[in-house]
PDB file of C-alpha atoms and ligand atoms in Angstrom:
ATOM      1  CA  MET A   1      -2.542 118.228  60.043  1.00 82.00           C
ATOM      2  CA  THR A   2      -0.675 115.132  61.228  1.00 92.00           C
ATOM      3  CA  LEU A   3       3.106 115.351  61.430  1.00 97.00           C
ATOM      4  CA  ALA A   4       4.530 113.453  58.454  1.00 98.00           C
ATOM      5  CA  ALA A   5       8.205 114.485  58.333  1.00 98.00           C
ATOM      6  CA  ILE A   6      10.979 116.059  60.402  1.00 98.00           C
ATOM      7  CA  ILE A   7      13.452 118.221  58.470  1.00 98.00           C
ATOM      8  CA  PHE A   8      16.773 118.573  60.304  1.00 99.00           C
ATOM      9  CA  ASP A   9      19.285 121.351  59.888  1.00 98.00           C
ATOM     10  CA  VAL A  10      22.872 120.044  60.209  1.00 98.00           C
ATOM     11  CA  ASP A  11      25.438 122.480  61.579  1.00 98.00           C
ATOM     12  CA  GLY A  12      24.637 123.383  65.148  1.00 98.00           C
ATOM     13  CA  THR A  13      21.577 121.111  65.147  1.00 98.00           C
ATOM     14  CA  LEU A  14      22.548 117.512  64.330  1.00 98.00           C
ATOM     15  CA  ALA A  15      26.018 118.204  65.710  1.00 98.00           C
ATOM     16  CA  ASP A  16      27.916 121.138  67.214  1.00 98.00           C
ATOM     17  CA  THR A  17      30.186 121.440  64.191  1.00 98.00           C
ATOM     18  CA  GLU A  18      31.217 125.073  63.995  1.00 98.00           C
ATOM     19  CA  ARG A  19      33.667 126.048  66.759  1.00 98.00           C
ATOM     20  CA  ASP A  20      35.830 122.913  66.819  1.00 97.00           C
ATOM     21  CA  GLY A  21      34.991 121.580  63.355  1.00 98.00           C
ATOM     22  CA  HIS A  22      34.421 123.925  60.452  1.00 98.00           C
ATOM     23  CA  ARG A  23      36.470 126.734  62.042  1.00 98.00           C
ATOM     24  CA  LEU A  24      39.552 124.491  62.440  1.00 98.00           C
ATOM     25  CA  ALA A  25      39.074 123.126  58.910  1.00 98.00           C
ATOM     26  CA  PHE A  26      39.012 126.643  57.470  1.00 98.00           C
ATOM     27  CA  ASN A  27      42.209 127.500  59.375  1.00 98.00           C
ATOM     28  CA  ALA A  28      43.927 124.321  58.153  1.00 98.00           C
ATOM     29  CA  ALA A  29      42.997 125.160  54.546  1.00 98.00           C
ATOM     30  CA  PHE A  30      44.303 128.716  54.917  1.00 98.00           C
ATOM     31  CA  ALA A  31      47.620 127.485  56.371  1.00 98.00           C
ATOM     32  CA  GLU A  32      47.937 124.899  53.584  1.00 98.00           C
ATOM     33  CA  ALA A  33      47.465 127.688  51.009  1.00 98.00           C
ATOM     34  CA  GLY A  34      50.105 129.830  52.686  1.00 98.00           C
ATOM     35  CA  LEU A  35      47.538 132.454  53.787  1.00 98.00           C
ATOM     36  CA  ALA A  36      48.157 134.097  57.170  1.00 97.00           C
ATOM     37  CA  TRP A  37      44.424 133.975  57.902  1.00 98.00           C
ATOM     38  CA  GLN A  38      43.469 132.401  61.221  1.00 98.00           C
ATOM     39  CA  TRP A  39      39.849 132.626  62.418  1.00 98.00           C
ATOM     40  CA  ASP A  40      39.687 132.616  66.232  1.00 98.00           C
ATOM     41  CA  GLU A  41      36.460 131.701  68.031  1.00 98.00           C
ATOM     42  CA  ALA A  42      35.257 135.295  68.398  1.00 98.00           C
ATOM     43  CA  LEU A  43      35.941 136.259  64.762  1.00 98.00           C
ATOM     44  CA  TYR A  44      34.320 133.045  63.545  1.00 98.00           C
ATOM     45  CA  GLY A  45      31.207 133.917  65.549  1.00 98.00           C
ATOM     46  CA  GLU A  46      31.066 137.204  63.621  1.00 98.00           C
ATOM     47  CA  LEU A  47      31.593 135.444  60.271  1.00 98.00           C
ATOM     48  CA  LEU A  48      28.766 132.960  60.975  1.00 98.00           C
ATOM     49  CA  ALA A  49      26.391 135.770  60.057  1.00 98.00           C
ATOM     50  CA  VAL A  50      27.049 134.602  56.485  1.00 98.00           C
ATOM     51  CA  THR A  51      26.065 131.034  55.656  1.00 98.00           C
ATOM     52  CA  GLY A  52      27.976 128.914  53.167  1.00 98.00           C
ATOM     53  CA  GLY A  53      31.706 128.292  53.388  1.00 98.00           C
ATOM     54  CA  LYS A  54      32.616 129.945  50.082  1.00 98.00           C
ATOM     55  CA  GLU A  55      30.373 132.902  50.884  1.00 98.00           C
ATOM     56  CA  ARG A  56      31.973 133.148  54.357  1.00 98.00           C
ATOM     57  CA  ILE A  57      35.509 133.226  52.886  1.00 98.00           C
ATOM     58  CA  ARG A  58      34.434 135.954  50.468  1.00 98.00           C
ATOM     59  CA  TYR A  59      32.780 137.883  53.354  1.00 98.00           C
ATOM     60  CA  TYR A  60      35.986 137.641  55.412  1.00 98.00           C
ATOM     61  CA  ALA A  61      38.106 138.852  52.489  1.00 98.00           C
ATOM     62  CA  THR A  62      35.734 141.784  51.932  1.00 98.00           C
ATOM     63  CA  LEU A  63      36.179 142.853  55.544  1.00 98.00           C
ATOM     64  CA  TYR A  64      39.816 141.979  56.231  1.00 97.00           C
ATOM     65  CA  ALA A  65      41.690 141.136  52.988  1.00 97.00           C
ATOM     66  CA  PRO A  66      40.168 143.140  50.111  1.00 97.00           C
ATOM     67  CA  GLU A  67      43.362 142.763  48.074  1.00 97.00           C
ATOM     68  CA  PHE A  68      42.591 139.024  47.840  1.00 98.00           C
ATOM     69  CA  LEU A  69      39.382 139.792  45.940  1.00 97.00           C
ATOM     70  CA  SER A  70      41.115 142.149  43.495  1.00 96.00           C
ATOM     71  CA  HIS A  71      42.965 139.099  42.106  1.00 95.00           C
ATOM     72  CA  PRO A  72      41.286 138.095  38.784  1.00 95.00           C
ATOM     73  CA  ASP A  73      41.356 134.448  39.882  1.00 97.00           C
ATOM     74  CA  SER A  74      39.821 135.090  43.329  1.00 98.00           C
ATOM     75  CA  GLU A  75      36.623 133.103  42.777  1.00 98.00           C
ATOM     76  CA  ASN A  76      38.623 130.088  41.657  1.00 98.00           C
ATOM     77  CA  ARG A  77      40.969 130.472  44.632  1.00 98.00           C
ATOM     78  CA  ILE A  78      37.958 130.603  46.978  1.00 98.00           C
ATOM     79  CA  ALA A  79      36.573 127.425  45.426  1.00 98.00           C
ATOM     80  CA  ARG A  80      39.938 125.665  45.855  1.00 98.00           C
ATOM     81  CA  LEU A  81      40.233 126.880  49.458  1.00 98.00           C
ATOM     82  CA  HIS A  82      36.750 125.554  50.189  1.00 98.00           C
ATOM     83  CA  GLU A  83      37.537 122.158  48.669  1.00 98.00           C
ATOM     84  CA  ALA A  84      40.617 121.903  50.899  1.00 98.00           C
ATOM     85  CA  LYS A  85      38.569 123.004  53.909  1.00 98.00           C
ATOM     86  CA  THR A  86      35.968 120.324  53.209  1.00 98.00           C
ATOM     87  CA  ARG A  87      38.751 117.723  53.022  1.00 98.00           C
ATOM     88  CA  HIS A  88      40.005 118.854  56.454  1.00 98.00           C
ATOM     89  CA  PHE A  89      36.480 118.870  57.899  1.00 98.00           C
ATOM     90  CA  VAL A  90      35.797 115.322  56.720  1.00 98.00           C
ATOM     91  CA  ALA A  91      39.138 114.276  58.258  1.00 97.00           C
ATOM     92  CA  LEU A  92      38.003 115.812  61.569  1.00 97.00           C
ATOM     93  CA  LEU A  93      34.741 113.859  61.310  1.00 97.00           C
ATOM     94  CA  GLU A  94      36.657 110.665  60.510  1.00 96.00           C
ATOM     95  CA  SER A  95      38.695 111.196  63.704  1.00 95.00           C
ATOM     96  CA  GLY A  96      35.402 110.848  65.601  1.00 91.00           C
ATOM     97  CA  GLY A  97      35.834 114.303  67.038  1.00 88.00           C
ATOM     98  CA  ILE A  98      32.343 115.591  66.175  1.00 97.00           C
ATOM     99  CA  PRO A  99      29.550 113.566  67.813  1.00 97.00           C
ATOM    100  CA  LEU A 100      25.815 114.106  67.355  1.00 98.00           C
ATOM    101  CA  ARG A 101      24.143 116.445  69.835  1.00 98.00           C
ATOM    102  CA  PRO A 102      22.121 114.992  72.755  1.00 98.00           C
ATOM    103  CA  GLY A 103      18.916 113.206  71.781  1.00 98.00           C
ATOM    104  CA  VAL A 104      19.477 113.444  68.007  1.00 98.00           C
ATOM    105  CA  ALA A 105      20.258 109.754  67.396  1.00 98.00           C
ATOM    106  CA  ARG A 106      17.382 108.653  69.655  1.00 98.00           C
ATOM    107  CA  LEU A 107      14.879 110.950  67.892  1.00 98.00           C
ATOM    108  CA  ILE A 108      15.994 109.630  64.512  1.00 98.00           C
ATOM    109  CA  ARG A 109      15.530 106.055  65.777  1.00 98.00           C
ATOM    110  CA  GLU A 110      12.085 106.861  67.241  1.00 98.00           C
ATOM    111  CA  SER A 111      11.031 108.529  63.965  1.00 98.00           C
ATOM    112  CA  ARG A 112      12.108 105.527  61.903  1.00 98.00           C
ATOM    113  CA  ALA A 113      10.350 103.116  64.269  1.00 98.00           C
ATOM    114  CA  GLU A 114       7.095 105.069  63.832  1.00 97.00           C
ATOM    115  CA  GLY A 115       7.438 105.423  60.066  1.00 97.00           C
ATOM    116  CA  LEU A 116       7.925 109.203  60.192  1.00 98.00           C
ATOM    117  CA  ARG A 117       9.794 110.535  57.156  1.00 98.00           C
ATOM    118  CA  LEU A 118      13.157 112.249  57.674  1.00 98.00           C
ATOM    119  CA  ALA A 119      14.886 114.947  55.620  1.00 99.00           C
ATOM    120  CA  ILE A 120      17.825 117.343  55.836  1.00 99.00           C
ATOM    121  CA  ALA A 121      17.994 121.000  54.792  1.00 99.00           C
ATOM    122  CA  THR A 122      21.490 122.417  55.227  1.00 98.00           C
ATOM    123  CA  THR A 123      23.923 124.973  53.859  1.00 98.00           C
ATOM    124  CA  THR A 124      26.938 122.706  54.252  1.00 98.00           C
ATOM    125  CA  THR A 125      28.068 120.321  51.523  1.00 98.00           C
ATOM    126  CA  ALA A 126      26.505 116.940  50.782  1.00 98.00           C
ATOM    127  CA  GLU A 127      29.980 115.450  51.343  1.00 97.00           C
ATOM    128  CA  ASN A 128      30.042 116.765  54.929  1.00 98.00           C
ATOM    129  CA  VAL A 129      26.502 115.493  55.587  1.00 98.00           C
ATOM    130  CA  ALA A 130      27.331 112.019  54.244  1.00 98.00           C
ATOM    131  CA  ALA A 131      30.439 111.793  56.427  1.00 98.00           C
ATOM    132  CA  LEU A 132      28.659 113.074  59.566  1.00 98.00           C
ATOM    133  CA  LEU A 133      25.831 110.540  59.180  1.00 98.00           C
ATOM    134  CA  ARG A 134      28.100 107.622  58.246  1.00 98.00           C
ATOM    135  CA  ILE A 135      30.551 108.158  61.095  1.00 97.00           C
ATOM    136  CA  ASN A 136      27.929 108.789  63.762  1.00 98.00           C
ATOM    137  CA  LEU A 137      25.017 106.547  62.679  1.00 98.00           C
ATOM    138  CA  GLY A 138      26.554 103.891  60.428  1.00 97.00           C
ATOM    139  CA  PRO A 139      27.137 103.181  56.719  1.00 98.00           C
ATOM    140  CA  ASP A 140      23.477 103.140  55.619  1.00 98.00           C
ATOM    141  CA  ALA A 141      22.309 106.165  57.658  1.00 98.00           C
ATOM    142  CA  ALA A 142      22.035 108.524  54.666  1.00 98.00           C
ATOM    143  CA  SER A 143      19.372 106.211  53.204  1.00 98.00           C
ATOM    144  CA  TRP A 144      17.168 106.838  56.271  1.00 98.00           C
ATOM    145  CA  PHE A 145      16.584 110.367  54.932  1.00 98.00           C
ATOM    146  CA  ASP A 146      14.094 110.617  52.063  1.00 98.00           C
ATOM    147  CA  VAL A 147      15.578 113.937  50.949  1.00 98.00           C
ATOM    148  CA  ILE A 148      18.966 115.554  51.677  1.00 98.00           C
ATOM    149  CA  GLY A 149      19.084 119.178  50.546  1.00 98.00           C
ATOM    150  CA  ALA A 150      22.649 120.441  50.944  1.00 98.00           C
ATOM    151  CA  GLY A 151      24.979 123.258  49.879  1.00 96.00           C
ATOM    152  CA  ASP A 152      24.938 124.451  46.290  1.00 97.00           C
ATOM    153  CA  VAL A 153      21.729 122.703  45.161  1.00 98.00           C
ATOM    154  CA  VAL A 154      20.291 126.167  45.691  1.00 98.00           C
ATOM    155  CA  GLN A 155      21.849 129.516  44.749  1.00 95.00           C
ATOM    156  CA  ALA A 156      20.420 131.545  47.637  1.00 98.00           C
ATOM    157  CA  LYS A 157      21.474 130.079  50.990  1.00 98.00           C
ATOM    158  CA  LYS A 158      19.853 130.506  54.423  1.00 98.00           C
ATOM    159  CA  PRO A 159      18.230 132.804  55.585  1.00 98.00           C
ATOM    160  CA  ALA A 160      16.667 132.450  52.121  1.00 98.00           C
ATOM    161  CA  ALA A 161      13.953 129.757  52.184  1.00 98.00           C
ATOM    162  CA  ASP A 162      15.195 128.137  48.957  1.00 98.00           C
ATOM    163  CA  ILE A 163      16.724 125.044  50.540  1.00 98.00           C
ATOM    164  CA  TYR A 164      13.541 124.318  52.501  1.00 98.00           C
ATOM    165  CA  ARG A 165      11.363 124.786  49.432  1.00 98.00           C
ATOM    166  CA  TRP A 166      13.729 122.476  47.516  1.00 98.00           C
ATOM    167  CA  VAL A 167      13.302 119.789  50.218  1.00 99.00           C
ATOM    168  CA  LEU A 168       9.506 120.216  50.508  1.00 98.00           C
ATOM    169  CA  GLN A 169       9.131 119.840  46.756  1.00 98.00           C
ATOM    170  CA  ARG A 170      11.030 116.550  46.802  1.00 98.00           C
ATOM    171  CA  LEU A 171       9.176 115.295  49.872  1.00 98.00           C
ATOM    172  CA  ALA A 172       5.944 116.140  48.039  1.00 98.00           C
ATOM    173  CA  LEU A 173       4.527 117.250  51.392  1.00 98.00           C
ATOM    174  CA  PRO A 174       2.872 120.524  52.427  1.00 97.00           C
ATOM    175  CA  ALA A 175       4.930 122.635  54.859  1.00 98.00           C
ATOM    176  CA  SER A 176       2.182 122.175  57.453  1.00 96.00           C
ATOM    177  CA  ALA A 177       2.833 118.407  57.593  1.00 97.00           C
ATOM    178  CA  CYS A 178       6.470 118.959  58.534  1.00 98.00           C
ATOM    179  CA  LEU A 179       8.499 120.121  61.514  1.00 98.00           C
ATOM    180  CA  ALA A 180      11.916 121.733  61.047  1.00 98.00           C
ATOM    181  CA  VAL A 181      14.659 121.645  63.679  1.00 98.00           C
ATOM    182  CA  GLU A 182      17.116 124.544  63.504  1.00 98.00           C
ATOM    183  CA  ASP A 183      19.792 126.250  65.661  1.00 98.00           C
ATOM    184  CA  SER A 184      20.172 129.822  64.362  1.00 98.00           C
ATOM    185  CA  THR A 185      18.233 132.898  63.301  1.00 98.00           C
ATOM    186  CA  ASN A 186      19.446 132.364  59.721  1.00 98.00           C
ATOM    187  CA  GLY A 187      18.039 128.853  59.822  1.00 98.00           C
ATOM    188  CA  LEU A 188      14.757 129.807  61.487  1.00 98.00           C
ATOM    189  CA  VAL A 189      14.108 132.619  58.988  1.00 98.00           C
ATOM    190  CA  ALA A 190      14.710 130.108  56.198  1.00 98.00           C
ATOM    191  CA  SER A 191      12.380 127.408  57.576  1.00 98.00           C
ATOM    192  CA  LEU A 192       9.638 129.901  58.492  1.00 98.00           C
ATOM    193  CA  GLY A 193      10.075 131.428  55.020  1.00 98.00           C
ATOM    194  CA  GLY A 194       9.140 127.997  53.725  1.00 98.00           C
ATOM    195  CA  GLY A 195       6.076 127.985  56.010  1.00 97.00           C
ATOM    196  CA  ILE A 196       7.453 125.152  58.161  1.00 98.00           C
ATOM    197  CA  PRO A 197       6.721 125.034  61.916  1.00 97.00           C
ATOM    198  CA  THR A 198      10.140 125.076  63.559  1.00 98.00           C
ATOM    199  CA  LEU A 199      11.733 123.968  66.822  1.00 98.00           C
ATOM    200  CA  VAL A 200      15.041 125.621  67.778  1.00 98.00           C
ATOM    201  CA  THR A 201      17.867 124.072  69.803  1.00 98.00           C
ATOM    202  CA  THR A 202      20.501 126.658  70.669  1.00 98.00           C
ATOM    203  CA  ASN A 203      24.269 126.298  70.951  1.00 97.00           C
ATOM    204  CA  SER A 204      27.098 128.486  72.222  1.00 97.00           C
ATOM    205  CA  TYR A 205      27.176 130.523  68.992  1.00 98.00           C
ATOM    206  CA  THR A 206      23.415 131.028  68.660  1.00 98.00           C
ATOM    207  CA  LEU A 207      22.202 131.416  72.267  1.00 97.00           C
ATOM    208  CA  GLY A 208      20.550 134.809  72.565  1.00 96.00           C
ATOM    209  CA  GLN A 209      19.758 135.201  68.861  1.00 98.00           C
ATOM    210  CA  ASP A 210      16.236 136.218  67.788  1.00 98.00           C
ATOM    211  CA  PHE A 211      14.022 133.124  67.553  1.00 98.00           C
ATOM    212  CA  CYS A 212      10.700 134.900  67.106  1.00 98.00           C
ATOM    213  CA  GLY A 213       8.251 132.529  65.433  1.00 97.00           C
ATOM    214  CA  ALA A 214       9.806 129.299  66.732  1.00 97.00           C
ATOM    215  CA  LEU A 215       7.403 126.748  68.268  1.00 96.00           C
ATOM    216  CA  ALA A 216       9.846 126.380  71.148  1.00 97.00           C
ATOM    217  CA  VAL A 217      13.497 127.132  71.960  1.00 98.00           C
ATOM    218  CA  LEU A 218      15.382 124.360  73.800  1.00 98.00           C
ATOM    219  CA  ALA A 219      18.972 123.951  74.949  1.00 98.00           C
ATOM    220  CA  ASP A 220      19.049 120.544  73.215  1.00 98.00           C
ATOM    221  CA  LEU A 221      16.922 117.476  72.357  1.00 98.00           C
ATOM    222  CA  GLY A 222      18.275 115.395  75.255  1.00 98.00           C
ATOM    223  CA  ALA A 223      14.895 115.245  77.013  1.00 97.00           C
ATOM    224  CA  THR A 224      12.696 115.534  73.922  1.00 98.00           C
ATOM    225  CA  HIS A 225      10.860 112.537  72.481  1.00 97.00           C
ATOM    226  CA  LEU A 226       8.936 112.146  69.254  1.00 97.00           C
ATOM    227  CA  SER A 227       5.703 112.355  71.257  1.00 97.00           C
ATOM    228  CA  ASP A 228       6.775 115.845  72.395  1.00 97.00           C
ATOM    229  CA  LEU A 229       7.401 116.899  68.798  1.00 97.00           C
ATOM    230  CA  ARG A 230       4.003 115.533  67.718  1.00 97.00           C
ATOM    231  CA  ARG A 231       2.310 117.505  70.521  1.00 96.00           C
ATOM    232  CA  LEU A 232       4.229 120.697  69.631  1.00 95.00           C
ATOM    233  CA  HIS A 233       3.272 120.305  66.001  1.00 96.00           C
ATOM    234  CA  LEU A 234      -0.400 119.709  66.875  1.00 93.00           C
ATOM    235  CA  GLU A 235      -0.431 122.825  69.092  1.00 86.00           C
ATOM    236  CA  THR A 236       0.584 124.842  66.014  1.00 78.00           C
ATOM    237  CA  TYR A 237      -2.717 124.009  64.395  1.00 63.00           C
ATOM    238  CA  ASP A 238      -4.785 124.511  67.493  1.00 60.00           C
ATOM    239  CA  GLN A 239      -3.213 127.991  67.762  1.00 58.00           C
ATOM    240  CA  HIS A 240      -3.831 128.723  64.080  1.00 53.00           C
ATOM    241  CA  LYS A 241      -7.466 127.635  64.408  1.00 53.00           C
ATOM    242  CA  LYS A 242      -7.935 130.069  67.334  1.00 56.00           C
ATOM    243  CA  GLN A 243      -6.443 132.966  65.307  1.00 51.00           C
TER     244      GLN A 243
HETATM  245  C1  LIG B 301      25.814 126.150  58.475  1.00 86.14           C
HETATM  246  C2  LIG B 301      26.613 126.884  57.462  1.00 86.14           C
HETATM  247  C3  LIG B 301      27.677 126.133  56.711  1.00 86.14           C
HETATM  248  C4  LIG B 301      28.803 125.749  57.661  1.00 86.14           C
HETATM  249  C5  LIG B 301      30.097 125.507  56.911  1.00 86.14           C
HETATM  250  O1  LIG B 301      24.995 125.266  57.753  1.00 86.14           O
HETATM  251  O2  LIG B 301      26.378 128.053  57.231  1.00 86.14           O
HETATM  252  O3  LIG B 301      28.157 127.009  55.711  1.00 86.14           O
HETATM  253  O4  LIG B 301      29.049 126.820  58.564  1.00 86.14           O
HETATM  254  O5  LIG B 301      29.899 124.470  55.968  1.00 86.14           O
HETATM  255  P1  LIG B 301      23.560 124.747  58.370  1.00 86.14           P
HETATM  256  P2  LIG B 301      30.370 124.679  54.439  1.00 86.14           P
HETATM  257  O6  LIG B 301      22.535 125.226  57.372  1.00 86.14           O
HETATM  258  O7  LIG B 301      23.694 123.251  58.435  1.00 86.14           O
HETATM  259  O8  LIG B 301      23.391 125.370  59.760  1.00 86.14           O
HETATM  260  O9  LIG B 301      31.770 125.257  54.487  1.00 86.14           O
HETATM  261  O10 LIG B 301      30.317 123.296  53.853  1.00 86.14           O
HETATM  262  O11 LIG B 301      29.354 125.624  53.862  1.00 86.14           O
HETATM  263 MG1  LIG B 302      22.564 125.391  61.567  1.00 86.14          MG
END
């Protein structure tokens, strides 16, 4: 099966957004709301077990501030907090403080030059994706992606495979014609759940996680070219044929 599309995860894959991006945006939103919640790097690493910003706030409150959830308006307050956090995250992106990871821009350019289709499957919001692409790749970058599956377009977030199935359906491609690029166990379980061969690039929060089933686990894409991805993808089918 020839490789027809690359499906990129966003956070931790396109850019290292968590430690110095989303985490600071959450803290800014909490301060703005008058909440004495401050997520340090270690606590945030624990909270990353839950994907989705609203889900992560709820998870934190369950563990550390259960009284917050007993408030009848807690879901609405979480939604408002998350909107403020997204505003702060976009402001961080606008400041240029969150660049793409090594090799990402080059691989996107190589894929476009060879007519390979591009897609995104992420838990973060479409607003964050649009800002990350615009600021790092230019005003028309979002149009380079045939499908952008983001945030609440699906109810069940990663590690559920829903977002990948949502993207595959709109690509109108079989999973076997695609290659996913992920950074975390949650992401890998989601892409493999959708039947998509997956390459993992680790980061400081995901190094050492379980990446069983990945085609390969790399530190980053700095030395990886589209020809390498095509070969990796092809090997998947050679292996399957031998099984
Ligand atoms: C990682 C996530 C996201 C971000 C925060 O998404 O789990 O929730 O941590 O972004 P990805 P939001 O699938 O790209 O790795 O607050 O917008 O959810
Ligand atoms: Mg990720």
